mmCIF file of C-alpha atoms in Angstrom:
data_model
loop_
_atom_site.group_PDB
_atom_site.id
_atom_site.type_symbol
_atom_site.label_atom_id
_atom_site.label_comp_id
_atom_site.label_asym_id
_atom_site.label_seq_id
_atom_site.Cartn_x
_atom_site.Cartn_y
_atom_site.Cartn_z
ATOM 1 C CA MET A 1 -11.560 35.031 -1.861
ATOM 2 C CA SER A 2 -8.184 36.209 -3.132
ATOM 3 C CA ALA A 3 -6.588 34.400 -0.163
ATOM 4 C CA LEU A 4 -8.203 31.180 -1.376
ATOM 5 C CA LEU A 5 -6.969 31.709 -4.921
ATOM 6 C CA ARG A 6 -3.463 32.346 -3.620
ATOM 7 C CA LEU A 7 -3.439 28.700 -2.520
ATOM 8 C CA TYR A 8 -3.114 27.681 -6.172
ATOM 9 C CA PRO A 9 0.428 27.166 -7.526
ATOM 10 C CA ARG A 10 2.033 30.204 -9.104
ATOM 11 C CA ALA A 11 2.097 28.759 -12.632
ATOM 12 C CA TRP A 12 -1.595 27.943 -12.343
ATOM 13 C CA ARG A 13 -2.388 31.469 -11.154
ATOM 14 C CA ASP A 14 -0.347 32.984 -13.965
ATOM 15 C CA ARG A 15 -2.512 31.111 -16.428
ATOM 16 C CA TYR A 16 -6.016 31.043 -14.925
ATOM 17 C CA LEU A 17 -6.274 33.585 -12.097
ATOM 18 C CA ASP A 18 -7.580 36.457 -14.236
ATOM 19 C CA GLU A 19 -10.410 34.551 -15.826
ATOM 20 C CA LEU A 20 -11.328 32.690 -12.643
ATOM 21 C CA SER A 21 -11.441 36.015 -10.769
ATOM 22 C CA ALA A 22 -13.704 37.381 -13.515
ATOM 23 C CA LEU A 23 -15.953 34.336 -13.170
ATOM 24 C CA LEU A 24 -16.148 34.726 -9.392
ATOM 25 C CA ALA A 25 -16.983 38.412 -9.827
ATOM 26 C CA GLU A 26 -19.928 37.407 -12.021
ATOM 27 C CA ARG A 27 -21.002 34.562 -9.776
ATOM 28 C CA PRO A 28 -20.158 35.173 -6.134
ATOM 29 C CA PRO A 29 -19.056 31.845 -4.653
ATOM 30 C CA SER A 30 -21.168 29.926 -2.169
ATOM 31 C CA SER A 31 -19.536 28.129 0.747
ATOM 32 C CA ARG A 32 -19.717 24.974 -1.383
ATOM 33 C CA ASP A 33 -17.855 26.779 -4.163
ATOM 34 C CA ARG A 34 -15.178 27.827 -1.666
ATOM 35 C CA LEU A 35 -14.696 24.206 -0.686
ATOM 36 C CA ASP A 36 -14.559 23.297 -4.356
ATOM 37 C CA LEU A 37 -11.866 25.919 -4.917
ATOM 38 C CA LEU A 38 -9.911 24.551 -1.968
ATOM 39 C CA GLY A 39 -10.099 21.068 -3.522
ATOM 40 C CA GLY A 40 -9.102 22.586 -6.860
ATOM 41 C CA ALA A 41 -6.027 24.213 -5.303
ATOM 42 C CA LEU A 42 -5.001 20.909 -3.718
ATOM 43 C CA ASP A 43 -5.500 19.147 -7.036
ATOM 44 C CA ALA A 44 -3.441 21.796 -8.838
ATOM 45 C CA TRP A 45 -0.524 21.079 -6.509
ATOM 46 C CA LEU A 46 -0.897 17.301 -6.674
ATOM 47 C CA HIS A 47 -1.551 17.075 -10.423
ATOM 48 C CA PRO A 48 0.072 20.167 -11.911
ATOM 49 C CA GLN A 49 -1.455 20.452 -15.369
ATOM 50 C CA VAL A 50 -0.124 23.915 -16.043
ATOM 51 C CA VAL A 51 3.382 23.283 -14.746
ATOM 52 C CA ALA A 52 3.541 20.197 -16.930
ATOM 53 C CA ALA A 53 2.385 22.125 -19.973
ATOM 54 C CA THR A 54 4.607 25.139 -19.601
ATOM 55 C CA GLN A 55 7.666 24.042 -17.686
ATOM 56 C CA ASP A 56 8.032 20.273 -17.576
ATOM 57 C CA ASP A 57 7.640 19.628 -21.254
ATOM 58 C CA ASP A 58 9.745 22.586 -22.297
ATOM 59 C CA ARG A 59 12.572 22.030 -19.873
ATOM 60 C CA GLN A 60 15.867 20.622 -20.974
ATOM 61 C CA PRO A 61 16.627 17.115 -19.682
ATOM 62 C CA LEU A 62 18.788 17.125 -16.545
ATOM 63 C CA VAL A 63 21.137 14.676 -18.245
ATOM 64 C CA ARG A 64 21.213 13.882 -21.948
ATOM 65 C CA PRO A 65 19.911 10.404 -22.878
ATOM 66 C CA VAL A 66 23.447 9.154 -23.502
ATOM 67 C CA GLY A 67 24.439 10.272 -19.981
ATOM 68 C CA THR A 68 21.374 8.605 -18.477
ATOM 69 C CA ALA A 69 22.170 5.397 -20.365
ATOM 70 C CA ALA A 70 25.798 5.568 -19.205
ATOM 71 C CA LEU A 71 24.771 6.002 -15.561
ATOM 72 C CA ALA A 72 22.287 3.118 -15.781
ATOM 73 C CA ALA A 73 24.891 0.904 -17.485
ATOM 74 C CA LEU A 74 27.600 1.768 -14.956
ATOM 75 C CA GLY A 75 25.252 1.222 -12.006
ATOM 76 C CA GLY A 76 24.040 -2.053 -13.498
ATOM 77 C CA ALA A 77 27.609 -3.204 -14.128
ATOM 78 C CA LEU A 78 28.526 -2.447 -10.514
ATOM 79 C CA TRP A 79 25.589 -4.520 -9.272
ATOM 80 C CA ILE A 80 26.703 -7.403 -11.495
ATOM 81 C CA ALA A 81 30.322 -7.076 -10.368
ATOM 82 C CA GLY A 82 29.239 -6.922 -6.734
ATOM 83 C CA GLY A 83 27.127 -10.052 -7.091
ATOM 84 C CA VAL A 84 29.899 -11.964 -8.838
ATOM 85 C CA VAL A 85 32.470 -10.980 -6.200
ATOM 86 C CA GLN A 86 30.052 -11.874 -3.403
ATOM 87 C CA ASN A 87 29.402 -15.215 -5.038
ATOM 88 C CA GLY A 88 33.126 -15.978 -5.093
ATOM 89 C CA THR A 89 33.634 -15.068 -1.437
ATOM 90 C CA ARG A 90 33.682 -17.660 1.326
ATOM 91 C CA PHE A 91 31.610 -16.656 4.335
ATOM 92 C CA ASP A 92 32.022 -17.777 7.898
ATOM 93 C CA PRO A 93 28.423 -18.463 8.965
ATOM 94 C CA GLY A 94 29.319 -17.407 12.510
ATOM 95 C CA LEU A 95 31.006 -14.142 11.625
ATOM 96 C CA GLY A 96 30.496 -13.234 8.051
ATOM 97 C CA TYR A 97 27.602 -11.644 6.334
ATOM 98 C CA LYS A 98 27.586 -10.272 2.865
ATOM 99 C CA GLU A 99 28.438 -6.705 3.750
ATOM 100 C CA ALA A 100 31.794 -8.024 4.959
ATOM 101 C CA SER A 101 32.667 -9.068 1.427
ATOM 102 C CA ALA A 102 34.722 -6.984 -0.987
ATOM 103 C CA GLY A 103 31.713 -7.048 -3.288
ATOM 104 C CA PHE A 104 29.508 -5.070 -0.936
ATOM 105 C CA PRO A 105 31.061 -1.640 -1.629
ATOM 106 C CA LEU A 106 30.472 -2.305 -5.335
ATOM 107 C CA ILE A 107 26.791 -2.944 -4.578
ATOM 108 C CA VAL A 108 26.521 0.254 -2.534
ATOM 109 C CA VAL A 109 28.141 2.373 -5.247
ATOM 110 C CA GLY A 110 25.933 0.598 -7.806
ATOM 111 C CA ALA A 111 22.859 1.579 -5.766
ATOM 112 C CA PHE A 112 23.969 5.232 -5.737
ATOM 113 C CA ILE A 113 24.740 5.287 -9.461
ATOM 114 C CA THR A 114 21.455 3.628 -10.437
ATOM 115 C CA ALA A 115 19.614 6.106 -8.178
ATOM 116 C CA LEU A 116 21.335 8.926 -10.068
ATOM 117 C CA ALA A 117 20.298 7.286 -13.353
ATOM 118 C CA ALA A 118 16.717 7.170 -12.044
ATOM 119 C CA ILE A 119 16.894 10.861 -11.154
ATOM 120 C CA ALA A 120 18.186 11.622 -14.650
ATOM 121 C CA PHE A 121 15.256 9.638 -16.100
ATOM 122 C CA ALA A 122 12.724 11.370 -13.874
ATOM 123 C CA TRP A 123 13.960 14.868 -14.663
ATOM 124 C CA GLY A 124 14.520 14.248 -18.344
ATOM 125 C CA GLY A 125 12.073 14.821 -21.175
ATOM 126 C CA SER A 126 8.322 14.524 -21.251
ATOM 127 C CA ASP A 127 8.256 11.366 -19.128
ATOM 128 C CA GLY A 128 9.038 13.372 -16.003
ATOM 129 C CA ARG A 129 6.219 13.129 -13.473
ATOM 130 C CA ALA A 130 6.006 13.959 -9.809
ATOM 131 C CA THR A 131 5.553 10.341 -8.689
ATOM 132 C CA LEU A 132 8.459 9.179 -10.845
ATOM 133 C CA ARG A 133 10.639 11.872 -9.306
ATOM 134 C CA ARG A 134 9.613 10.903 -5.801
ATOM 135 C CA ALA A 135 10.498 7.257 -6.502
ATOM 136 C CA ALA A 136 13.901 8.297 -7.896
ATOM 137 C CA VAL A 137 14.662 10.502 -4.886
ATOM 138 C CA ALA A 138 13.552 7.699 -2.544
ATOM 139 C CA MET A 139 16.018 5.380 -4.298
ATOM 140 C CA PHE A 140 18.822 7.813 -3.597
ATOM 141 C CA ALA A 141 17.782 8.283 0.061
ATOM 142 C CA PHE A 142 17.638 4.529 0.628
ATOM 143 C CA ALA A 143 20.992 4.082 -1.122
ATOM 144 C CA LEU A 144 22.343 6.508 1.464
ATOM 145 C CA LEU A 145 20.954 4.342 4.291
ATOM 146 C CA LEU A 146 22.417 1.277 2.587
ATOM 147 C CA SER A 147 25.863 2.809 2.940
ATOM 148 C CA MET A 148 25.490 3.391 6.694
ATOM 149 C CA GLY A 149 26.009 -0.111 8.053
ATOM 150 C CA TRP A 150 23.782 -2.097 10.422
ATOM 151 C CA PRO A 151 20.922 -1.747 11.081
ATOM 152 C CA LEU A 152 20.249 1.071 8.627
ATOM 153 C CA LEU A 153 21.595 -0.893 5.680
ATOM 154 C CA LEU A 154 18.747 -3.376 6.011
ATOM 155 C CA ILE A 155 16.154 -0.602 5.806
ATOM 156 C CA GLY A 156 18.193 0.933 2.992
ATOM 157 C CA PHE A 157 18.348 -2.314 1.018
ATOM 158 C CA PHE A 158 14.640 -3.108 1.151
ATOM 159 C CA GLY A 159 13.640 0.549 0.773
ATOM 160 C CA TYR A 160 15.867 0.830 -2.273
ATOM 161 C CA THR A 161 14.423 -2.292 -3.932
ATOM 162 C CA ILE A 162 10.827 -1.214 -3.200
ATOM 163 C CA SER A 163 11.613 2.218 -4.659
ATOM 164 C CA VAL A 164 13.062 0.543 -7.756
ATOM 165 C CA ILE A 165 9.877 -1.521 -8.156
ATOM 166 C CA ALA A 166 7.776 1.647 -7.932
ATOM 167 C CA PHE A 167 10.137 3.508 -10.259
ATOM 168 C CA GLY A 168 10.185 0.682 -12.828
ATOM 169 C CA ALA A 169 6.382 0.377 -12.844
ATOM 170 C CA LEU A 170 5.943 4.150 -13.197
ATOM 171 C CA LEU A 171 8.598 4.385 -15.880
ATOM 172 C CA ALA A 172 6.934 1.577 -17.832
ATOM 173 C CA GLY A 173 3.708 3.569 -17.788
ATOM 174 C CA ALA A 174 5.370 6.566 -19.405
ATOM 175 C CA PRO A 175 5.431 6.873 -23.180
ATOM 176 C CA ARG A 176 8.448 5.262 -24.839
ATOM 177 C CA SER A 177 9.857 3.886 -21.564
ATOM 178 C CA ARG A 178 8.354 0.416 -21.580
ATOM 179 C CA ALA A 179 11.712 -1.201 -20.743
ATOM 180 C CA GLY A 180 11.246 0.131 -17.191
ATOM 181 C CA ILE A 181 9.027 -2.880 -16.512
ATOM 182 C CA LEU A 182 12.173 -5.074 -16.533
ATOM 183 C CA LEU A 183 13.168 -3.491 -13.237
ATOM 184 C CA VAL A 184 10.101 -4.866 -11.431
ATOM 185 C CA PRO A 185 10.837 -8.629 -11.584
ATOM 186 C CA ALA A 186 14.583 -7.956 -11.348
ATOM 187 C CA ALA A 187 14.109 -5.968 -8.124
ATOM 188 C CA LEU A 188 11.900 -8.717 -6.720
ATOM 189 C CA VAL A 189 14.655 -11.255 -7.447
ATOM 190 C CA VAL A 190 17.321 -9.069 -5.891
ATOM 191 C CA THR A 191 15.533 -9.033 -2.526
ATOM 192 C CA SER A 192 16.698 -12.628 -2.085
ATOM 193 C CA PHE A 193 20.251 -11.285 -2.316
ATOM 194 C CA ASN A 194 19.978 -9.880 1.185
ATOM 195 C CA THR A 195 18.422 -12.885 2.843
ATOM 196 C CA GLU A 196 20.551 -15.710 1.497
ATOM 197 C CA THR A 197 24.310 -15.660 1.252
ATOM 198 C CA THR A 198 24.001 -18.221 -1.520
ATOM 199 C CA MET A 199 21.908 -15.858 -3.621
ATOM 200 C CA ALA A 200 24.607 -13.318 -4.428
ATOM 201 C CA LEU A 201 24.077 -13.875 -8.157
ATOM 202 C CA ALA A 202 20.558 -12.473 -7.772
ATOM 203 C CA ALA A 203 22.300 -9.134 -8.282
ATOM 204 C CA VAL A 204 23.161 -10.116 -11.875
ATOM 205 C CA PRO A 205 19.689 -9.933 -13.483
ATOM 206 C CA PHE A 206 19.105 -6.718 -11.556
ATOM 207 C CA GLY A 207 22.238 -5.192 -13.056
ATOM 208 C CA LEU A 208 21.274 -6.454 -16.519
ATOM 209 C CA ALA A 209 17.815 -4.883 -16.181
ATOM 210 C CA TRP A 210 19.391 -1.498 -15.457
ATOM 211 C CA ILE A 211 21.682 -1.831 -18.460
ATOM 212 C CA ALA A 212 18.685 -2.688 -20.673
ATOM 213 C CA VAL A 213 16.640 0.229 -19.341
ATOM 214 C CA GLY A 214 19.586 2.560 -19.899
ATOM 215 C CA ALA A 215 20.051 1.284 -23.456
ATOM 216 C CA ALA A 216 16.345 1.847 -24.152
ATOM 217 C CA ALA A 217 16.826 5.501 -23.163
ATOM 218 C CA LEU A 218 19.038 5.944 -26.201
ATOM 219 C CA TRP A 219 16.157 5.063 -28.495
ATOM 220 C CA ARG A 220 13.811 7.550 -26.912
ATOM 221 C CA PRO A 221 13.008 10.349 -29.322
ATOM 222 C CA ALA A 222 13.446 13.878 -28.002
ATOM 223 C CA PRO A 223 10.348 15.069 -26.172
ATOM 224 C CA ALA A 224 7.900 16.941 -28.341
ATOM 225 C CA THR A 225 7.390 20.601 -27.541
ATOM 226 C CA ALA A 226 3.989 20.900 -25.945
ATOM 227 C CA SER A 227 1.676 23.649 -27.040
ATOM 228 C CA ALA A 228 1.432 25.571 -23.841
ATOM 229 C CA THR A 229 -1.642 27.302 -22.636
ATOM 230 C CA MET B 1 -11.527 1.205 -24.700
ATOM 231 C CA LYS B 2 -9.894 4.100 -22.896
ATOM 232 C CA THR B 3 -10.553 7.558 -24.254
ATOM 233 C CA PRO B 4 -8.831 10.749 -23.150
ATOM 234 C CA THR B 5 -11.729 11.861 -20.927
ATOM 235 C CA THR B 6 -12.142 8.530 -19.134
ATOM 236 C CA GLU B 7 -8.517 8.828 -18.041
ATOM 237 C CA LEU B 8 -9.300 11.993 -16.126
ATOM 238 C CA GLY B 9 -10.512 10.326 -12.921
ATOM 239 C CA ARG B 10 -12.960 12.482 -11.012
ATOM 240 C CA PHE B 11 -12.699 15.113 -13.748
ATOM 241 C CA ALA B 12 -14.034 12.741 -16.437
ATOM 242 C CA GLU B 13 -17.679 13.650 -15.956
ATOM 243 C CA PRO B 14 -17.203 17.431 -15.708
ATOM 244 C CA SER B 15 -14.936 17.222 -18.768
ATOM 245 C CA LEU B 16 -17.661 15.485 -20.745
ATOM 246 C CA TYR B 17 -20.140 18.193 -19.727
ATOM 247 C CA ILE B 18 -17.700 20.903 -20.778
ATOM 248 C CA LEU B 19 -17.097 19.290 -24.171
ATOM 249 C CA VAL B 20 -20.851 19.037 -24.745
ATOM 250 C CA SER B 21 -21.240 22.650 -23.681
ATOM 251 C CA LEU B 22 -18.554 23.805 -26.125
ATOM 252 C CA SER B 23 -19.870 21.670 -28.969
ATOM 253 C CA ASP B 24 -22.259 24.429 -30.108
ATOM 254 C CA GLY B 25 -19.683 27.209 -30.002
ATOM 255 C CA PRO B 26 -16.996 28.874 -27.861
ATOM 256 C CA LYS B 27 -17.849 29.894 -24.307
ATOM 257 C CA HIS B 28 -16.018 31.405 -21.364
ATOM 258 C CA GLY B 29 -15.964 29.898 -17.868
ATOM 259 C CA TYR B 30 -19.124 31.505 -16.520
ATOM 260 C CA ALA B 31 -21.124 30.628 -19.654
ATOM 261 C CA ILE B 32 -19.916 27.017 -19.424
ATOM 262 C CA MET B 33 -20.987 26.850 -15.777
ATOM 263 C CA THR B 34 -24.485 28.138 -16.435
ATOM 264 C CA ASP B 35 -24.863 25.954 -19.534
ATOM 265 C CA VAL B 36 -23.771 22.814 -17.672
ATOM 266 C CA GLU B 37 -26.111 23.644 -14.808
ATOM 267 C CA ALA B 38 -28.980 24.057 -17.266
ATOM 268 C CA MET B 39 -28.139 20.743 -18.980
ATOM 269 C CA THR B 40 -27.521 18.589 -15.923
ATOM 270 C CA GLY B 41 -29.440 20.320 -13.168
ATOM 271 C CA SER B 42 -26.423 20.400 -10.890
ATOM 272 C CA PRO B 43 -23.902 23.206 -10.578
ATOM 273 C CA LEU B 44 -20.274 22.794 -11.574
ATOM 274 C CA GLY B 45 -17.979 24.257 -8.910
ATOM 275 C CA PRO B 46 -15.364 26.792 -10.061
ATOM 276 C CA GLY B 47 -12.468 24.647 -8.809
ATOM 277 C CA THR B 48 -13.805 21.609 -10.649
ATOM 278 C CA LEU B 49 -14.486 23.655 -13.775
ATOM 279 C CA TYR B 50 -10.930 24.969 -13.986
ATOM 280 C CA GLY B 51 -9.414 21.610 -13.011
ATOM 281 C CA ALA B 52 -11.279 20.064 -15.944
ATOM 282 C CA LEU B 53 -10.506 22.960 -18.322
ATOM 283 C CA ALA B 54 -6.783 22.657 -17.562
ATOM 284 C CA ARG B 55 -6.864 18.918 -18.277
ATOM 285 C CA LEU B 56 -8.846 19.279 -21.489
ATOM 286 C CA GLU B 57 -6.575 22.059 -22.689
ATOM 287 C CA ARG B 58 -3.433 20.106 -21.903
ATOM 288 C CA ARG B 59 -4.748 17.131 -23.864
ATOM 289 C CA GLY B 60 -5.625 19.281 -26.851
ATOM 290 C CA LEU B 61 -9.365 18.626 -26.592
ATOM 291 C CA ILE B 62 -10.151 22.317 -26.184
ATOM 292 C CA GLU B 63 -8.220 25.490 -26.890
ATOM 293 C CA ALA B 64 -8.248 28.940 -25.383
ATOM 294 C CA LEU B 65 -9.166 31.897 -27.566
ATOM 295 C CA PRO B 66 -7.828 35.420 -27.024
ATOM 296 C CA PRO B 67 -9.288 36.938 -23.850
ATOM 297 C CA GLU B 68 -12.232 39.287 -24.049
ATOM 298 C CA ASP B 69 -11.723 41.726 -21.217
ATOM 299 C CA ARG B 70 -10.713 39.336 -18.390
ATOM 300 C CA ARG B 71 -12.860 36.478 -19.627
ATOM 301 C CA ARG B 72 -11.255 33.914 -21.876
ATOM 302 C CA PRO B 73 -13.452 31.848 -24.200
ATOM 303 C CA TYR B 74 -12.645 28.234 -25.011
ATOM 304 C CA ARG B 75 -13.535 26.249 -28.074
ATOM 305 C CA ILE B 76 -13.570 22.529 -28.769
ATOM 306 C CA THR B 77 -10.805 21.268 -31.091
ATOM 307 C CA GLY B 78 -11.123 18.686 -33.863
ATOM 308 C CA LEU B 79 -9.666 16.073 -31.520
ATOM 309 C CA GLY B 80 -12.105 17.152 -28.817
ATOM 310 C CA ALA B 81 -15.056 16.809 -31.195
ATOM 311 C CA THR B 82 -13.920 13.343 -32.299
ATOM 312 C CA THR B 83 -13.409 12.262 -28.698
ATOM 313 C CA LEU B 84 -16.781 13.619 -27.642
ATOM 314 C CA SER B 85 -18.509 11.953 -30.568
ATOM 315 C CA ALA B 86 -16.939 8.565 -29.723
ATOM 316 C CA GLN B 87 -17.820 8.909 -26.073
ATOM 317 C CA LEU B 88 -21.424 9.896 -26.742
ATOM 318 C CA ALA B 89 -21.797 6.974 -29.160
ATOM 319 C CA HIS B 90 -20.475 4.671 -26.433
ATOM 320 C CA LEU B 91 -22.899 6.141 -23.914
ATOM 321 C CA GLU B 92 -25.755 5.837 -26.393
ATOM 322 C CA GLY B 93 -25.065 2.115 -26.761
ATOM 323 C CA PHE B 94 -24.880 1.785 -22.988
ATOM 324 C CA VAL B 95 -28.191 3.596 -22.515
ATOM 325 C CA ARG B 96 -29.867 1.482 -25.215
ATOM 326 C CA THR B 97 -28.675 -1.718 -23.542
ATOM 327 C CA GLY B 98 -29.863 -0.514 -20.146
ATOM 328 C CA LEU B 99 -33.284 0.457 -21.420
ATOM 329 C CA ARG B 100 -33.665 -2.802 -23.330
ATOM 330 C CA ARG B 101 -32.811 -4.801 -20.219
ATOM 331 C CA LEU B 102 -35.182 -2.769 -18.096
ATOM 332 C CA GLY B 103 -37.901 -3.405 -20.655
ATOM 333 C CA GLY B 104 -37.143 -7.128 -20.517
ATOM 334 C CA THR B 105 -37.333 -7.094 -16.726
ATOM 335 C CA ALA B 106 -40.643 -5.223 -16.796
ATOM 336 C CA ARG B 107 -42.176 -7.921 -18.952
#
């Protein structure tokens, strides 16, 4: 039985192991109970109630809100600059594609910086959740692919935009982060950036959405201290 | 209308049972299990019980009291009582509607 209870996360065990062990001593578990405990351990890893109560909510933000806002604004500005430069570039339909433009490096750096802003959001304050963090890390990983040239940049571009959609929707669901929803339509628009050379300005609303989301971070009150267990 | 327990997914029903169980006084895990089994006729697994307790505690619907030996009693909070009351009233309306419709069908 103790082997089964060891499957629970450490924070969970620190909080509940004693009393659960006492309960199991009073009521020896059936095979159905063992399965239930196995499901409980899986749930405790997937939806960490105790970690969230004792560590997540008490932790210091990875980056202060002003730093998060600055990263989002810088990343957004780079996307806008990249789109504007791309839009002003003449392309040879036979040879040129957008990554050949001087604007493309701006876009790539913008993708990295916005991914860092997303990571700062996901690890900052009480809005931090596992799914939000995964979306932020995925953004960074896809930004890395975006910087690697054909054919990886294509996977990177679409992976990055899909991650942004997921991140924006998750962020919008968190308390006091409603502006995250702006990223969803903006990321949908920006997908046309990659398919049409004439759609370079699709990067502009995307950049503006990041700036708006970053600005909203400044109005977020500091996370309340949760009463732990 | 969403209430805190309906947001708990598969833990919503066990959470409701636990709140009802605690509504007549504090109980520890084993006492909650036996009480819920007596009320509902089906046992509450230990993993489900503690998954629900952790959620209720995190949402401030119940609170842990100092441990007695290794057993830790829980009691319902004011917010928990209000939430339970609202949810039971909702269920009561639902049951009334269902019974009325069944009666109408029977005629």
